[in-house]
Amino acid sequence: MKMIVGLGNIGSRYDETRHNSGFMVVEQIARDYQLGAFSHTKYEAVAATGMIDGGKVMLVKPTTFMNDSGRAVKPLMDYYQVDLADLVIVADDLDMPVGRVRLKTHGASGGHNGLKSIIQYLGTKNFNRVKLGIDHPQNGTVVSHVLGRFTPQERPAFDQAVAVAEKALIDWVHGETFDQLMNQYN
């Protein structure tokens, strides 16, 4: 089974915020592939599970809030016996412009608290990730920026990034390696 974890903060006040980019990607996949509603797991997450073109996929949204995402990811991986190679984390990235998508197989957190938590709980930096650019704030604080929504001018570029991220993830479900995907999408 492939596990795709979108990072974000649970609750309606965080819907559609920049920091919920990961949630928005897995929600789009669930809609497009008719995997149904996200439902509570026995761990601190909601998930939608189903088949995508013959491959079993679990889409996950941790309910721990961003800064403690690893607390949800690790028990789910253990329970479902998901190998690191079958895990992808989808997260926002302040260091890329809105509309940019980048795939990576390893690396530090880059200051992203959700990734820091996952690195801590998994005990490794070596896991696949898809990062969506949300840009640095032009004014105001980083916190207000990441918890803010995309402007009407930014939204088309972000929506295009979600589509690119979804396509890359579906190619991965179909069997392409992450190295192949990085060559194609980065």
PDB file of N, CA and C in Angstrom, residues 5-15 17 19-20 23 40 43-46 60-73 92 112-118 121 147:
ATOM      1  N   VAL A   5       0.698  11.359   2.735  1.00  0.00           N
ATOM      2  CA  VAL A   5       0.319  12.163   3.891  1.00  0.00           C
ATOM      3  C   VAL A   5       0.400  13.640   3.522  1.00  0.00           C
ATOM      4  N   GLY A   6      -0.720  14.308   3.570  1.00  0.00           N
ATOM      5  CA  GLY A   6      -0.752  15.753   3.378  1.00  0.00           C
ATOM      6  C   GLY A   6      -0.663  16.429   4.730  1.00  0.00           C
ATOM      7  N   LEU A   7       0.213  17.412   4.844  1.00  0.00           N
ATOM      8  CA  LEU A   7       0.363  18.118   6.115  1.00  0.00           C
ATOM      9  C   LEU A   7      -0.511  19.367   6.138  1.00  0.00           C
ATOM     10  N   GLY A   8      -1.008  19.672   7.332  1.00  0.00           N
ATOM     11  CA  GLY A   8      -1.841  20.848   7.523  1.00  0.00           C
ATOM     12  C   GLY A   8      -2.332  20.902   8.955  1.00  0.00           C
ATOM     13  N   ASN A   9      -3.197  21.828   9.195  1.00  0.00           N
ATOM     14  CA  ASN A   9      -3.834  21.986  10.504  1.00  0.00           C
ATOM     15  C   ASN A   9      -5.311  21.683  10.359  1.00  0.00           C
ATOM     16  N   ILE A  10      -5.831  20.898  11.282  1.00  0.00           N
ATOM     17  CA  ILE A  10      -7.227  20.475  11.234  1.00  0.00           C
ATOM     18  C   ILE A  10      -8.116  21.606  11.780  1.00  0.00           C
ATOM     19  N   GLY A  11      -9.297  21.741  11.231  1.00  0.00           N
ATOM     20  CA  GLY A  11     -10.248  22.749  11.704  1.00  0.00           C
ATOM     21  C   GLY A  11     -10.571  23.753  10.617  1.00  0.00           C
ATOM     22  N   SER A  12     -11.814  24.218  10.610  1.00  0.00           N
ATOM     23  CA  SER A  12     -12.295  25.084   9.533  1.00  0.00           C
ATOM     24  C   SER A  12     -11.555  26.416   9.463  1.00  0.00           C
ATOM     25  N   ARG A  13     -11.029  26.892  10.589  1.00  0.00           N
ATOM     26  CA  ARG A  13     -10.320  28.177  10.529  1.00  0.00           C
ATOM     27  C   ARG A  13      -9.031  28.086   9.716  1.00  0.00           C
ATOM     28  N   TYR A  14      -8.542  26.856   9.482  1.00  0.00           N
ATOM     29  CA  TYR A  14      -7.312  26.654   8.714  1.00  0.00           C
ATOM     30  C   TYR A  14      -7.570  26.212   7.276  1.00  0.00           C
ATOM     31  N   ASP A  15      -8.830  25.959   6.926  1.00  0.00           N
ATOM     32  CA  ASP A  15      -9.150  25.517   5.566  1.00  0.00           C
ATOM     33  C   ASP A  15      -8.621  26.518   4.544  1.00  0.00           C
ATOM     34  N   THR A  17      -5.741  27.537   3.877  1.00  0.00           N
ATOM     35  CA  THR A  17      -4.583  28.372   4.199  1.00  0.00           C
ATOM     36  C   THR A  17      -3.332  27.793   3.539  1.00  0.00           C
ATOM     37  N   HIS A  19      -0.516  26.955   4.792  1.00  0.00           N
ATOM     38  CA  HIS A  19       0.077  25.856   5.556  1.00  0.00           C
ATOM     39  C   HIS A  19      -0.683  24.546   5.334  1.00  0.00           C
ATOM     40  N   ASN A  20      -1.884  24.613   4.788  1.00  0.00           N
ATOM     41  CA  ASN A  20      -2.677  23.418   4.517  1.00  0.00           C
ATOM     42  C   ASN A  20      -2.541  22.933   3.078  1.00  0.00           C
ATOM     43  N   PHE A  23      -2.842  19.182   2.790  1.00  0.00           N
ATOM     44  CA  PHE A  23      -4.232  18.739   2.904  1.00  0.00           C
ATOM     45  C   PHE A  23      -4.944  18.925   1.568  1.00  0.00           C
ATOM     46  N   HIS A  40     -12.066   9.019  10.519  1.00  0.00           N
ATOM     47  CA  HIS A  40     -11.100   8.892  11.612  1.00  0.00           C
ATOM     48  C   HIS A  40     -10.498   7.493  11.657  1.00  0.00           C
ATOM     49  N   TYR A  43      -5.738   6.077  15.056  1.00  0.00           N
ATOM     50  CA  TYR A  43      -4.612   6.934  15.411  1.00  0.00           C
ATOM     51  C   TYR A  43      -5.015   8.387  15.172  1.00  0.00           C
ATOM     52  N   GLU A  44      -4.134   9.309  15.369  1.00  0.00           N
ATOM     53  CA  GLU A  44      -4.475  10.734  15.305  1.00  0.00           C
ATOM     54  C   GLU A  44      -4.434  11.253  13.867  1.00  0.00           C
ATOM     55  N   ALA A  45      -5.362  10.742  13.069  1.00  0.00           N
ATOM     56  CA  ALA A  45      -5.422  11.129  11.663  1.00  0.00           C
ATOM     57  C   ALA A  45      -6.787  10.764  11.102  1.00  0.00           C
ATOM     58  N   VAL A  46      -7.113  11.411   9.995  1.00  0.00           N
ATOM     59  CA  VAL A  46      -8.239  10.983   9.175  1.00  0.00           C
ATOM     60  C   VAL A  46      -7.646  10.465   7.871  1.00  0.00           C
ATOM     61  N   VAL A  60      -3.765  10.489   3.866  1.00  0.00           N
ATOM     62  CA  VAL A  60      -3.800  10.769   5.301  1.00  0.00           C
ATOM     63  C   VAL A  60      -3.705  12.262   5.570  1.00  0.00           C
ATOM     64  N   LYS A  61      -4.513  12.717   6.543  1.00  0.00           N
ATOM     65  CA  LYS A  61      -4.394  14.067   7.084  1.00  0.00           C
ATOM     66  C   LYS A  61      -4.257  13.929   8.602  1.00  0.00           C
ATOM     67  N   PRO A  62      -3.061  14.195   9.150  1.00  0.00           N
ATOM     68  CA  PRO A  62      -2.907  14.127  10.603  1.00  0.00           C
ATOM     69  C   PRO A  62      -3.836  15.125  11.292  1.00  0.00           C
ATOM     70  N   THR A  63      -4.349  14.746  12.466  1.00  0.00           N
ATOM     71  CA  THR A  63      -5.213  15.628  13.235  1.00  0.00           C
ATOM     72  C   THR A  63      -4.492  16.185  14.464  1.00  0.00           C
ATOM     73  N   THR A  64      -3.185  16.082  14.455  1.00  0.00           N
ATOM     74  CA  THR A  64      -2.356  16.495  15.592  1.00  0.00           C
ATOM     75  C   THR A  64      -1.955  17.961  15.535  1.00  0.00           C
ATOM     76  N   PHE A  65      -2.311  18.663  14.515  1.00  0.00           N
ATOM     77  CA  PHE A  65      -1.780  19.974  14.160  1.00  0.00           C
ATOM     78  C   PHE A  65      -0.382  19.784  13.580  1.00  0.00           C
ATOM     79  N   MET A  66      -0.002  20.718  12.768  1.00  0.00           N
ATOM     80  CA  MET A  66       1.219  20.631  11.969  1.00  0.00           C
ATOM     81  C   MET A  66       2.444  20.231  12.774  1.00  0.00           C
ATOM     82  N   ASN A  67       2.676  20.909  13.900  1.00  0.00           N
ATOM     83  CA  ASN A  67       3.944  20.758  14.615  1.00  0.00           C
ATOM     84  C   ASN A  67       4.143  19.393  15.248  1.00  0.00           C
ATOM     85  N   ASP A  68       3.133  18.550  15.245  1.00  0.00           N
ATOM     86  CA  ASP A  68       3.258  17.222  15.836  1.00  0.00           C
ATOM     87  C   ASP A  68       2.816  16.137  14.843  1.00  0.00           C
ATOM     88  N   SER A  69       2.995  16.379  13.562  1.00  0.00           N
ATOM     89  CA  SER A  69       2.535  15.466  12.515  1.00  0.00           C
ATOM     90  C   SER A  69       3.125  14.069  12.648  1.00  0.00           C
ATOM     91  N   GLY A  70       4.368  13.973  13.073  1.00  0.00           N
ATOM     92  CA  GLY A  70       5.021  12.672  13.200  1.00  0.00           C
ATOM     93  C   GLY A  70       4.312  11.747  14.166  1.00  0.00           C
ATOM     94  N   ARG A  71       3.656  12.316  15.161  1.00  0.00           N
ATOM     95  CA  ARG A  71       2.930  11.530  16.152  1.00  0.00           C
ATOM     96  C   ARG A  71       1.786  10.744  15.501  1.00  0.00           C
ATOM     97  N   ALA A  72       1.270  11.211  14.383  1.00  0.00           N
ATOM     98  CA  ALA A  72       0.220  10.498  13.652  1.00  0.00           C
ATOM     99  C   ALA A  72       0.816   9.574  12.590  1.00  0.00           C
ATOM    100  N   VAL A  73       1.865  10.024  11.908  1.00  0.00           N
ATOM    101  CA  VAL A  73       2.417   9.278  10.776  1.00  0.00           C
ATOM    102  C   VAL A  73       3.069   7.964  11.213  1.00  0.00           C
ATOM    103  N   ASP A  92       3.898  22.337   2.429  1.00  0.00           N
ATOM    104  CA  ASP A  92       4.165  23.666   1.882  1.00  0.00           C
ATOM    105  C   ASP A  92       5.641  24.008   2.057  1.00  0.00           C
ATOM    106  N   HIS A 112      10.641  23.632   8.497  1.00  0.00           N
ATOM    107  CA  HIS A 112       9.218  23.272   8.499  1.00  0.00           C
ATOM    108  C   HIS A 112       8.940  22.371   9.701  1.00  0.00           C
ATOM    109  N   ASN A 113       8.109  22.845  10.623  1.00  0.00           N
ATOM    110  CA  ASN A 113       7.877  22.104  11.870  1.00  0.00           C
ATOM    111  C   ASN A 113       7.184  20.762  11.668  1.00  0.00           C
ATOM    112  N   GLY A 114       6.330  20.644  10.673  1.00  0.00           N
ATOM    113  CA  GLY A 114       5.710  19.351  10.381  1.00  0.00           C
ATOM    114  C   GLY A 114       6.736  18.335   9.934  1.00  0.00           C
ATOM    115  N   LEU A 115       7.648  18.754   9.052  1.00  0.00           N
ATOM    116  CA  LEU A 115       8.709  17.851   8.602  1.00  0.00           C
ATOM    117  C   LEU A 115       9.665  17.526   9.738  1.00  0.00           C
ATOM    118  N   LYS A 116       9.959  18.517  10.592  1.00  0.00           N
ATOM    119  CA  LYS A 116      10.806  18.263  11.771  1.00  0.00           C
ATOM    120  C   LYS A 116      10.217  17.159  12.628  1.00  0.00           C
ATOM    121  N   SER A 117       8.925  17.226  12.877  1.00  0.00           N
ATOM    122  CA  SER A 117       8.253  16.230  13.694  1.00  0.00           C
ATOM    123  C   SER A 117       8.324  14.846  13.053  1.00  0.00           C
ATOM    124  N   ILE A 118       8.112  14.774  11.746  1.00  0.00           N
ATOM    125  CA  ILE A 118       8.155  13.481  11.061  1.00  0.00           C
ATOM    126  C   ILE A 118       9.569  12.909  11.101  1.00  0.00           C
ATOM    127  N   TYR A 121      10.068  11.492  14.658  1.00  0.00           N
ATOM    128  CA  TYR A 121       9.344  10.251  14.942  1.00  0.00           C
ATOM    129  C   TYR A 121       9.825   9.084  14.083  1.00  0.00           C
ATOM    130  N   LEU A 147      -0.536  30.991   7.812  1.00  0.00           N
ATOM    131  CA  LEU A 147      -1.915  30.744   8.240  1.00  0.00           C
ATOM    132  C   LEU A 147      -2.915  31.606   7.480  1.00  0.00           C
TER     133      LEU A 147
END
